[in-house]
Amino acid sequence: MNIFFQQLLNGLTLGSVYSLVALGLTLVYGILHIPNFAHGALYMVGAYMAFFATGSLGANYWVAMAASAAAVALLAVLSERLVFHRLRHAPPLHDMIAAIGLLLFLEAVIQAVWGADFRRLPSPYPQIVRAFDLTAPAQRLMIIAAAFGLMAGLHLFLKRTILGSTIVAMAQNREGAALVGIDATRVSMLTFAISGALAAVAATLFAPINLIYPAMGHLVIMKAFVIIILGGMGSIPGAIVGAMVIGFAESFGAFYVSTDYKDIIAFALLVLILSVRPQGLFTRGVR
Amino acid sequence: MLRLDGVTLNYGSFRALDGIGMHVKSGELVVMLGANGAGKSSLFLAVSGLRRLASGSIKVDGDEITGRKPSSIVQAGLVQCPEGRKLFPEMSVKKNLILGAYVYRNDKKANQRMLERVYGMFPILHGKRDAAAGSLSGGQQQMVAIGRALMGRPRVLLLDEPSLGLAPLIVKQVLEAVKAINEAGTTVLLAEQNAYAALQIAHRAYVIESGRIVMEGDRETLLGDERIRKAYIGA
Ligand SMILES: Nc1ncnc2c1ncn2[C@@H]1O[C@H](COP(=O)(O)OP(=O)(O)O)[C@@H](O)[C@H]1O
Ligand SMILES: [Mg+2]
């Protein structure tokens, strides 16, 4: 029972982190119509920003998370202004090449400053929580709670506020949005800022039970792509459900099959699901 | 109120609009007649700032709006209900309408009044206010599109072929709504292929062919014109 519960908890933790990364990716896809390969680098930079804030500046974990979210949001907006906005009339392939260039650039900068060594972020909650014969590391519970809280907040923002609706409107009909007076530039900047902040929060949440290193974004972003392809590109519920599917598949796969194959499971699932449902699990756009 | 001079627009090497000159006076309902591919939508999109002019000028109340952003043109009082409607299909009818008032988003009271007015004009939309806009019939979607444009409080309303693809009875209903909107004080520029129906409600009309204005006149003149009858009315 406890072992099954552990896997459930692990799956939920992974799914929570993947959700936050995939949500940013899918939101930007809805606006830009290209997969932003640089998103994984934003995630990585987020982890380093939190590491820097707690380690070198001695900040509290939550303050570090907020600072990291703000810094990466700014970085994401800069990437939109300096790179993607300038390519808006160029063929989509140029965006993709630029995104890969940005990814390599950010990794090189981080490696130049902090080196290629593995780093650790100490957990603010190293305790183990016990209830009904079950045990759970507090950090994992916190990741799940924070991620779900953030998802609920994002949902309310997109559905209930006019500002949030401009993102959804632009994803659903770009010219329609322009014709009601929604400024495409502002919406793009806002979307990038949100995606950057989500990536930084995901990285800061996950870092205490993981390692920080310049290439840490690779596997995460690949899985986030798998997730949004599974969930339907641009679909928000799809990103969350897809992330949970991958999270559970990995945790149970690692336990019942083998930890060695843990990272292959996501891709195996992709092939499997797409061969049955080529349009993904959800086909509608951003909602 | 709205004045275009020498408006020229190219798609690559293809010239879609060639020196268009026209105007709409305050309170008028002017129809832009033209066959499919004549350049009506290109003209409207250019006026709304979604297509860049090669040359020419577009003025609202004497203010140059050429080269301005679409959002700034909406703010200037020029609102378009586009061809194909361009609704937000997965949002509710009500949300579509509310977003129509985006540039006045802080004036909630006036928007609520405007919303009541739109529901008064198209009662069916009130019943469907929580349904996804994309799930409505073509005629109802057209009503949402017109309503959404009205929520932007247009001083000049541009309507691009609102009757396209609708059943004759619905066309009549939509055009009557357009007439009512104009009679309530909004200046209207209406693009249509359906000359007979459109001329019924128009004060004046222009005829556009291959990106050029080829004829202009008031309703009676055009209704009586032999070429118009042949080309656009088929009688
Ligand atoms: N985005 C575009 N790129 C290239 N050609 C276009 C584009 N939009 C319209 N055209 C061409 O411009 C001409 C005018 O089209 P349009 O303005 O849509 O006419 P209308 O609305 O009167 O049917 C047509 O020949 C059409 O093929
Ligand atoms: Mg047209």
Coordinates of C-alpha atoms and ligand atoms in Angstrom, one line a residue:
Chain A
M1 CA 0.0 0.0 0.0
N2 CA 2.7 2.4 1.0
I3 CA 4.8 1.6 -2.0
F4 CA 1.9 2.1 -4.3
F5 CA 1.2 5.4 -2.6
Q6 CA 4.8 6.4 -3.0
Q7 CA 4.5 5.9 -6.8
L8 CA 1.3 7.8 -6.9
L9 CA 3.0 10.7 -5.1
N10 CA 6.0 10.5 -7.4
G11 CA 3.8 10.5 -10.4
L12 CA 1.9 13.5 -9.2
T13 CA 5.1 15.3 -8.4
L14 CA 6.5 14.7 -11.8
G15 CA 3.2 15.5 -13.5
S16 CA 3.0 18.8 -11.5
V17 CA 6.4 20.0 -12.7
Y18 CA 5.8 18.9 -16.3
S19 CA 2.4 20.6 -16.2
L20 CA 3.9 24.0 -15.4
V21 CA 6.6 23.6 -18.1
A22 CA 4.1 22.3 -20.7
L23 CA 1.5 25.0 -19.9
G24 CA 4.1 27.8 -20.8
L25 CA 5.0 25.9 -23.9
T26 CA 1.5 25.5 -25.1
L27 CA 0.5 29.1 -24.3
V28 CA 3.4 30.4 -26.4
Y29 CA 2.5 27.9 -29.2
G30 CA -1.0 29.3 -29.3
I31 CA 0.4 32.8 -29.9
L32 CA 3.5 32.2 -31.9
H33 CA 2.5 29.0 -33.7
I34 CA 5.9 27.6 -33.3
P35 CA 7.3 25.3 -30.7
N36 CA 9.7 27.3 -28.5
F37 CA 12.7 25.1 -28.2
A38 CA 14.3 27.7 -25.9
H39 CA 11.7 27.1 -23.3
G40 CA 13.8 24.3 -21.7
A41 CA 16.7 26.8 -21.4
L42 CA 14.3 29.2 -19.5
Y43 CA 13.6 26.3 -17.1
M44 CA 17.3 25.8 -16.6
V45 CA 18.0 29.5 -16.1
G46 CA 15.2 29.5 -13.5
A47 CA 16.9 26.8 -11.5
Y48 CA 20.2 28.8 -11.6
M49 CA 18.5 32.0 -10.6
A50 CA 17.0 30.3 -7.5
F51 CA 20.3 28.7 -6.7
F52 CA 22.1 32.0 -7.0
A53 CA 19.5 33.8 -4.9
T54 CA 19.5 31.3 -2.1
G55 CA 23.2 30.5 -2.2
S56 CA 25.1 33.7 -3.0
L57 CA 22.5 36.2 -1.8
G58 CA 21.2 34.2 1.1
A59 CA 17.6 34.7 0.1
N60 CA 14.7 32.6 1.6
Y61 CA 13.5 29.8 -0.7
W62 CA 10.2 31.5 -1.5
V63 CA 11.8 34.9 -2.1
A64 CA 14.3 33.1 -4.4
M65 CA 11.4 31.5 -6.3
A66 CA 9.7 34.9 -6.8
A67 CA 13.0 36.5 -7.9
S68 CA 13.7 33.7 -10.3
A69 CA 10.2 33.9 -11.8
A70 CA 10.6 37.6 -12.3
A71 CA 14.1 37.3 -13.8
V72 CA 13.1 34.5 -16.2
A73 CA 9.8 36.3 -17.1
L74 CA 12.0 39.3 -18.1
L75 CA 14.3 37.1 -20.0
A76 CA 11.4 35.5 -21.9
V77 CA 10.0 38.9 -22.8
L78 CA 13.4 40.0 -24.0
S79 CA 13.6 36.9 -26.2
E80 CA 10.2 37.8 -27.6
R81 CA 11.2 41.4 -28.3
L82 CA 14.7 40.8 -29.6
V83 CA 14.2 37.5 -31.5
F84 CA 10.7 36.3 -32.2
H85 CA 9.0 39.6 -32.7
R86 CA 11.5 40.5 -35.3
L87 CA 10.9 37.2 -37.1
R88 CA 7.1 37.6 -37.2
H89 CA 6.9 37.9 -41.0
A90 CA 9.6 35.3 -41.6
P91 CA 8.9 31.6 -42.4
P92 CA 8.2 29.5 -39.3
L93 CA 11.5 27.6 -39.9
H94 CA 13.4 30.8 -39.0
D95 CA 11.7 30.9 -35.6
M96 CA 12.6 27.4 -34.9
I97 CA 16.3 28.0 -35.8
A98 CA 16.3 31.1 -33.7
A99 CA 14.8 29.2 -30.8
I100 CA 17.5 26.6 -31.0
G101 CA 20.1 29.3 -31.2
L102 CA 18.7 31.0 -28.1
L103 CA 18.8 27.6 -26.2
L104 CA 22.5 27.1 -27.0
F105 CA 23.3 30.7 -26.2
L106 CA 21.6 30.6 -22.8
E107 CA 23.3 27.3 -21.9
A108 CA 26.7 28.7 -22.9
V109 CA 26.2 31.8 -20.8
I110 CA 25.2 29.8 -17.7
Q111 CA 28.0 27.4 -18.2
A112 CA 30.5 30.3 -18.5
V113 CA 29.3 31.8 -15.2
W114 CA 28.6 28.7 -13.0
G115 CA 30.5 26.0 -14.8
A116 CA 29.2 22.6 -15.9
D117 CA 29.2 21.0 -12.4
F118 CA 26.1 19.6 -10.7
R119 CA 24.6 21.9 -8.1
R120 CA 22.0 21.4 -5.4
L121 CA 19.4 23.6 -4.0
P122 CA 18.7 22.7 -0.3
S123 CA 15.1 21.8 0.3
P124 CA 13.2 24.3 2.5
Y125 CA 11.1 21.4 3.8
P126 CA 13.3 18.3 4.4
Q127 CA 10.8 16.8 6.8
I128 CA 8.8 13.6 6.2
V129 CA 5.0 13.9 6.7
R130 CA 3.2 10.9 8.2
A131 CA -0.5 10.3 8.2
F132 CA -2.6 7.0 8.2
D133 CA 0.5 4.7 8.0
L134 CA 1.6 6.6 4.9
T135 CA 4.8 8.7 4.7
A136 CA 5.5 11.5 2.2
P137 CA 8.4 13.9 1.9
A138 CA 7.1 17.4 2.6
Q139 CA 9.0 18.8 -0.5
R140 CA 6.9 16.6 -2.8
L141 CA 3.7 17.6 -1.2
M142 CA 4.7 21.2 -1.5
I143 CA 5.5 20.8 -5.2
I144 CA 2.1 19.3 -5.9
A145 CA 0.2 22.0 -3.8
A146 CA 2.1 24.9 -5.4
A147 CA 1.7 23.6 -8.9
F148 CA -2.0 23.0 -8.5
G149 CA -2.4 26.4 -6.9
L150 CA -0.6 28.0 -9.8
M151 CA -2.7 26.1 -12.3
A152 CA -5.9 27.2 -10.7
G153 CA -4.6 30.8 -10.6
L154 CA -3.7 30.6 -14.3
H155 CA -7.1 29.1 -15.1
L156 CA -8.9 32.0 -13.3
F157 CA -6.7 34.5 -14.9
L158 CA -7.3 33.2 -18.5
K159 CA -11.1 32.7 -17.9
R160 CA -12.1 35.5 -15.6
T161 CA -10.0 38.5 -16.4
I162 CA -10.1 40.6 -19.5
L163 CA -6.3 40.7 -19.6
G164 CA -6.2 36.9 -19.5
S165 CA -8.9 36.6 -22.1
T166 CA -6.8 38.6 -24.6
I167 CA -4.3 35.7 -24.7
V168 CA -7.1 33.2 -25.4
A169 CA -8.7 35.5 -27.9
M170 CA -5.5 35.9 -29.8
A171 CA -4.9 32.2 -29.8
Q172 CA -8.4 31.6 -31.1
N173 CA -8.5 34.2 -33.8
R174 CA -5.6 36.6 -34.3
E175 CA -7.2 39.0 -36.7
G176 CA -10.5 38.9 -34.7
A177 CA -8.4 40.0 -31.7
A178 CA -6.8 42.8 -33.6
L179 CA -10.2 44.0 -34.8
V180 CA -11.5 44.4 -31.3
G181 CA -8.5 46.5 -30.5
I182 CA -6.3 43.9 -28.7
D183 CA -2.7 44.9 -29.1
A184 CA -0.8 41.8 -30.4
T185 CA 2.5 43.1 -29.1
R186 CA 1.3 43.4 -25.6
V187 CA -0.3 40.0 -25.7
S188 CA 2.8 38.3 -27.0
M189 CA 4.9 40.0 -24.2
L190 CA 2.4 38.9 -21.6
T191 CA 2.3 35.4 -22.8
F192 CA 6.1 35.0 -22.9
A193 CA 6.3 36.5 -19.4
I194 CA 3.9 34.0 -18.0
S195 CA 5.6 31.1 -19.7
G196 CA 9.0 32.2 -18.4
A197 CA 7.6 32.6 -14.9
L198 CA 5.9 29.2 -14.9
A199 CA 9.2 27.6 -16.1
A200 CA 11.2 29.2 -13.4
V201 CA 8.7 28.2 -10.7
A202 CA 8.7 24.6 -12.0
A203 CA 12.5 24.5 -11.9
T204 CA 12.7 26.1 -8.4
L205 CA 10.1 23.6 -7.1
F206 CA 11.8 20.6 -8.6
A207 CA 15.4 21.6 -7.9
P208 CA 15.6 20.5 -4.2
I209 CA 14.9 16.9 -5.2
N210 CA 17.0 17.0 -8.4
L211 CA 20.3 18.3 -9.7
I212 CA 21.0 21.7 -11.3
Y213 CA 23.3 21.7 -14.3
P214 CA 23.4 23.5 -17.7
A215 CA 21.8 20.7 -19.7
M216 CA 19.1 20.0 -17.2
G217 CA 16.4 21.5 -19.5
H218 CA 16.9 19.0 -22.3
L219 CA 15.0 16.0 -21.0
V220 CA 12.3 18.2 -19.5
I221 CA 11.6 20.2 -22.6
M222 CA 11.6 17.0 -24.7
K223 CA 9.0 15.6 -22.4
A224 CA 7.0 18.9 -22.4
F225 CA 6.9 18.6 -26.2
V226 CA 5.7 15.0 -25.9
I227 CA 3.0 16.3 -23.5
I228 CA 1.7 19.1 -25.7
I229 CA 1.7 16.8 -28.8
L230 CA -0.3 14.3 -26.8
G231 CA -2.6 16.9 -25.3
G232 CA -3.0 18.8 -28.6
M233 CA -0.8 21.7 -29.4
G234 CA -2.2 24.9 -27.8
S235 CA -4.7 23.1 -25.5
I236 CA -4.5 24.0 -21.8
P237 CA -6.4 21.1 -20.4
G238 CA -4.5 18.9 -22.8
A239 CA -1.2 20.1 -21.3
I240 CA -2.2 19.3 -17.8
V241 CA -3.7 15.9 -18.5
G242 CA -0.8 15.0 -20.8
A243 CA 1.7 16.0 -18.1
M244 CA -0.1 13.8 -15.5
V245 CA -0.2 10.9 -17.9
I246 CA 3.5 11.1 -18.5
G247 CA 4.2 11.7 -14.8
F248 CA 2.3 8.6 -13.7
A249 CA 3.7 6.5 -16.6
E250 CA 7.2 7.4 -15.5
S251 CA 6.8 6.8 -11.8
F252 CA 4.9 3.5 -12.2
G253 CA 7.1 2.5 -15.2
A254 CA 10.3 3.1 -13.2
F255 CA 9.0 1.0 -10.3
Y256 CA 7.3 -1.9 -12.1
V257 CA 9.5 -2.1 -15.2
S258 CA 12.9 -0.6 -14.5
T259 CA 14.4 2.8 -13.6
D260 CA 16.7 2.5 -16.6
Y261 CA 13.8 2.9 -19.0
K262 CA 12.1 5.7 -17.1
D263 CA 13.0 8.4 -19.6
I264 CA 12.0 6.3 -22.6
I265 CA 8.5 5.8 -21.3
A266 CA 7.3 9.2 -22.4
F267 CA 8.5 8.7 -25.9
A268 CA 7.1 5.2 -26.1
L269 CA 3.7 6.5 -25.0
L270 CA 3.9 9.3 -27.6
V271 CA 4.4 6.7 -30.4
L272 CA 1.6 4.5 -29.0
I273 CA -1.0 7.2 -28.5
L274 CA -0.3 9.0 -31.7
S275 CA -0.7 5.8 -33.6
V276 CA -4.2 5.4 -32.2
R277 CA -5.2 9.1 -32.0
P278 CA -3.0 11.1 -34.5
Q279 CA -4.7 14.3 -33.5
G280 CA -3.7 14.0 -29.8
L281 CA -5.9 13.4 -26.8
F282 CA -7.5 16.9 -27.0
T283 CA -7.9 18.5 -30.4
R284 CA -9.4 21.9 -29.5
G285 CA -7.3 25.0 -29.2
V286 CA -6.5 27.2 -26.1
R287 CA -9.5 27.4 -23.9
Chain B
M1 CA -16.2 61.3 -41.7
L2 CA -14.2 58.6 -43.5
R3 CA -12.1 59.7 -46.5
L4 CA -9.8 57.6 -48.6
D5 CA -7.4 59.1 -51.2
G6 CA -5.3 57.2 -53.7
V7 CA -5.3 54.0 -51.6
T8 CA -3.1 51.4 -53.2
L9 CA -2.3 48.0 -51.9
N10 CA -0.1 45.2 -53.3
Y11 CA 0.2 41.5 -52.5
G12 CA 3.7 40.9 -53.8
S13 CA 3.5 42.0 -57.4
F14 CA -0.3 41.8 -57.6
R15 CA -2.0 45.1 -57.2
A16 CA -5.2 44.5 -55.3
L17 CA -6.2 48.1 -54.8
D18 CA -5.3 50.8 -57.3
G19 CA -5.8 54.4 -56.2
I20 CA -9.1 54.1 -54.4
G21 CA -10.7 57.4 -53.6
M22 CA -14.0 57.5 -51.7
H23 CA -15.7 59.0 -48.7
V24 CA -18.5 58.3 -46.2
K25 CA -20.2 61.3 -44.6
S26 CA -21.4 61.3 -41.1
G27 CA -24.7 59.4 -40.7
E28 CA -24.6 57.9 -44.1
L29 CA -25.0 54.2 -45.1
V30 CA -22.7 53.6 -48.0
V31 CA -22.5 50.3 -49.9
M32 CA -19.4 49.1 -51.6
L33 CA -20.6 46.8 -54.4
G34 CA -18.2 44.4 -56.0
A35 CA -17.9 40.9 -57.3
N36 CA -15.9 38.2 -55.6
G37 CA -12.2 39.2 -55.8
A38 CA -12.9 42.8 -56.6
G39 CA -10.9 44.0 -53.5
K40 CA -13.6 44.8 -51.0
S41 CA -12.1 42.9 -48.1
S42 CA -8.6 44.1 -49.0
L43 CA -9.9 47.7 -48.7
F44 CA -11.6 47.0 -45.4
L45 CA -8.6 45.3 -43.9
A46 CA -6.4 48.2 -45.1
V47 CA -8.7 50.7 -43.4
S48 CA -8.6 48.7 -40.1
G49 CA -4.8 48.6 -40.3
L50 CA -4.4 44.9 -41.0
R51 CA -2.9 45.4 -44.4
R52 CA -0.1 47.8 -45.2
L53 CA -0.7 50.4 -47.9
A54 CA 1.7 50.9 -50.8
S55 CA 0.5 54.5 -50.9
G56 CA -2.5 56.7 -50.3
S57 CA -4.2 58.1 -47.2
I58 CA -7.1 57.2 -45.0
K59 CA -8.6 59.8 -42.7
V60 CA -11.2 59.8 -40.0
D61 CA -12.6 63.2 -39.2
G62 CA -9.6 64.7 -40.9
D63 CA -7.1 62.7 -38.8
E64 CA -4.7 60.5 -40.7
I65 CA -4.9 56.9 -39.5
T66 CA -2.7 55.3 -42.2
G67 CA 0.0 53.2 -40.7
R68 CA -1.5 53.2 -37.3
K69 CA -1.9 50.0 -35.3
P70 CA -5.3 48.2 -35.5
S71 CA -5.9 48.8 -31.8
S72 CA -5.4 52.5 -32.3
I73 CA -7.8 52.6 -35.3
V74 CA -10.5 50.9 -33.2
Q75 CA -9.9 53.6 -30.6
A76 CA -10.4 56.2 -33.2
G77 CA -13.9 54.9 -33.6
L78 CA -13.5 52.8 -36.8
V79 CA -14.7 49.3 -36.0
Q80 CA -15.0 46.4 -38.5
C81 CA -17.2 43.3 -38.6
P82 CA -15.0 41.3 -40.9
E83 CA -15.8 38.8 -43.6
G84 CA -15.9 35.3 -42.2
R85 CA -16.7 36.9 -38.8
K86 CA -13.4 36.0 -37.1
L87 CA -15.2 35.2 -33.8
F88 CA -13.5 33.6 -30.8
P89 CA -15.2 30.2 -31.5
E90 CA -14.6 28.5 -28.2
M91 CA -15.6 31.4 -26.1
S92 CA -19.2 32.0 -25.1
V93 CA -21.3 34.4 -27.0
K94 CA -21.3 36.8 -24.1
K95 CA -17.5 36.7 -23.8
N96 CA -17.2 37.5 -27.5
L97 CA -19.4 40.5 -27.0
I98 CA -17.6 41.7 -23.9
L99 CA -14.3 41.5 -25.7
G100 CA -15.8 43.6 -28.4
A101 CA -15.7 46.4 -25.9
Y102 CA -12.0 45.7 -25.1
V103 CA -10.9 49.3 -25.7
Y104 CA -13.5 50.5 -23.2
R105 CA -12.9 47.7 -20.8
N106 CA -12.8 50.0 -17.7
D107 CA -16.2 51.5 -18.4
K108 CA -18.2 48.5 -17.2
K109 CA -21.5 50.3 -16.7
A110 CA -21.7 51.6 -20.3
N111 CA -20.6 48.2 -21.6
Q112 CA -23.4 46.5 -19.7
R113 CA -25.9 49.0 -21.3
M114 CA -24.4 48.3 -24.7
L115 CA -24.7 44.5 -24.1
E116 CA -28.4 45.0 -23.3
R117 CA -28.8 46.9 -26.5
V118 CA -27.2 44.1 -28.5
Y119 CA -29.4 41.6 -26.8
G120 CA -32.4 43.8 -27.6
M121 CA -31.4 43.9 -31.2
F122 CA -30.8 40.2 -31.5
P123 CA -32.9 38.5 -28.7
I124 CA -31.7 35.1 -29.8
L125 CA -28.2 35.9 -28.6
H126 CA -29.5 36.5 -25.1
G127 CA -30.8 32.9 -25.1
K128 CA -27.5 31.6 -26.4
R129 CA -25.3 33.9 -24.3
D130 CA -23.5 31.0 -22.6
A131 CA -23.1 28.8 -25.7
A132 CA -19.7 28.7 -27.5
A133 CA -19.8 31.1 -30.4
G134 CA -18.6 28.5 -32.8
S135 CA -21.5 26.2 -32.0
L136 CA -24.1 28.7 -33.4
S137 CA -25.7 28.7 -36.8
G138 CA -24.2 30.9 -39.5
G139 CA -26.8 33.6 -39.1
Q140 CA -26.5 33.7 -35.3
Q141 CA -22.7 33.9 -35.6
Q142 CA -23.1 36.8 -37.9
M143 CA -25.3 38.5 -35.3
V144 CA -22.5 37.9 -32.7
A145 CA -20.0 39.4 -35.1
I146 CA -22.2 42.5 -35.6
G147 CA -22.9 42.7 -31.9
R148 CA -19.2 42.4 -31.1
A149 CA -18.4 45.3 -33.5
L150 CA -21.2 47.4 -31.9
M151 CA -19.7 46.8 -28.5
G152 CA -16.6 48.7 -29.7
R153 CA -18.9 51.7 -30.0
P154 CA -18.1 52.5 -33.6
R155 CA -18.6 55.9 -35.0
V156 CA -18.0 54.3 -38.4
L157 CA -19.0 50.7 -38.7
L158 CA -17.4 48.6 -41.5
L159 CA -19.4 45.5 -42.4
D160 CA -17.7 43.1 -44.8
E161 CA -20.3 40.9 -46.6
P162 CA -22.5 40.1 -43.6
S163 CA -24.9 38.3 -45.8
L164 CA -22.4 35.9 -47.2
G165 CA -23.6 32.3 -47.0
L166 CA -26.8 33.1 -45.2
A167 CA -30.3 32.0 -46.2
P168 CA -32.4 34.8 -47.9
L169 CA -34.7 35.2 -44.9
I170 CA -31.7 35.7 -42.5
V171 CA -30.1 38.1 -45.0
K172 CA -33.1 40.2 -44.8
Q173 CA -33.0 40.2 -41.0
V174 CA -29.3 41.0 -40.9
L175 CA -29.7 43.9 -43.4
E176 CA -32.6 45.3 -41.5
A177 CA -30.5 45.3 -38.4
V178 CA -27.8 47.2 -40.3
K179 CA -30.3 49.7 -41.3
A180 CA -31.5 50.1 -37.8
I181 CA -27.9 50.6 -36.6
N182 CA -27.5 53.3 -39.1
E183 CA -30.7 55.0 -38.2
A184 CA -29.7 55.0 -34.6
G185 CA -26.8 57.3 -35.7
T186 CA -23.8 55.1 -36.6
T187 CA -22.2 55.8 -39.9
V188 CA -22.0 52.5 -42.0
L189 CA -19.8 51.3 -44.8
L190 CA -21.2 48.0 -46.1
A191 CA -19.4 45.7 -48.6
E192 CA -21.8 43.5 -50.6
Q193 CA -22.1 41.4 -53.7
N194 CA -25.8 41.2 -53.2
A195 CA -26.6 44.5 -54.9
Y196 CA -30.3 44.4 -54.9
A197 CA -30.7 43.7 -51.2
A198 CA -27.9 46.1 -50.2
L199 CA -29.2 49.0 -52.3
Q200 CA -32.5 48.8 -50.6
I201 CA -31.0 50.1 -47.4
A202 CA -28.2 52.3 -48.8
H203 CA -28.0 56.1 -49.3
R204 CA -25.1 55.9 -51.7
A205 CA -23.0 53.3 -53.3
Y206 CA -19.6 52.7 -55.0
V207 CA -18.9 49.9 -57.4
I208 CA -15.4 48.4 -57.2
E209 CA -13.9 46.2 -60.0
S210 CA -10.3 44.8 -59.9
G211 CA -9.3 47.2 -57.2
R212 CA -10.7 50.3 -58.9
I213 CA -13.8 52.4 -58.2
V214 CA -15.7 52.3 -61.5
M215 CA -18.9 53.9 -60.5
E216 CA -20.5 56.0 -57.8
G217 CA -24.0 57.3 -57.1
D218 CA -27.0 57.4 -54.9
R219 CA -29.4 54.5 -54.6
E220 CA -31.9 55.5 -57.3
T221 CA -29.2 56.1 -59.9
L222 CA -27.5 52.8 -59.3
L223 CA -30.8 50.8 -59.1
G224 CA -31.7 52.3 -62.4
D225 CA -28.4 51.8 -64.1
E226 CA -28.4 49.2 -66.9
R227 CA -24.9 47.9 -66.2
I228 CA -25.5 47.4 -62.5
R229 CA -28.7 45.6 -63.2
K230 CA -26.9 43.3 -65.6
A231 CA -23.8 42.7 -63.5
Y232 CA -25.0 42.6 -60.0
I233 CA -28.8 42.1 -59.9
G234 CA -29.3 39.8 -62.9
A235 CA -32.5 41.3 -64.2
Ligands
LIG1 N1 -3.5 37.7 -48.6 C1 -3.5 37.8 -49.9 N2 -2.5 37.5 -50.7 C2 -2.5 37.5 -52.0 N3 -3.6 37.9 -52.7 C3 -4.7 38.2 -52.0 C4 -4.7 38.2 -50.6 N4 -6.0 38.5 -50.2 C5 -6.7 38.8 -51.3 N5 -5.9 38.6 -52.4 C6 -6.4 38.8 -53.8 O1 -6.7 40.2 -53.9 C7 -7.9 40.3 -54.7 C8 -9.0 41.0 -53.9 O2 -9.4 40.1 -52.9 P1 -10.5 40.6 -51.8 O3 -10.0 41.9 -51.3 O4 -10.6 39.5 -50.8 O5 -11.8 40.7 -52.7 P2 -13.3 40.7 -52.3 O6 -13.4 40.9 -50.8 O7 -13.9 41.8 -53.0 O8 -13.8 39.4 -52.7 C9 -8.3 38.9 -55.2 O9 -7.8 38.7 -56.4 C10 -7.6 38.0 -54.1 O10 -7.2 36.8 -54.7
MG2 MG -14.3 39.8 -49.4

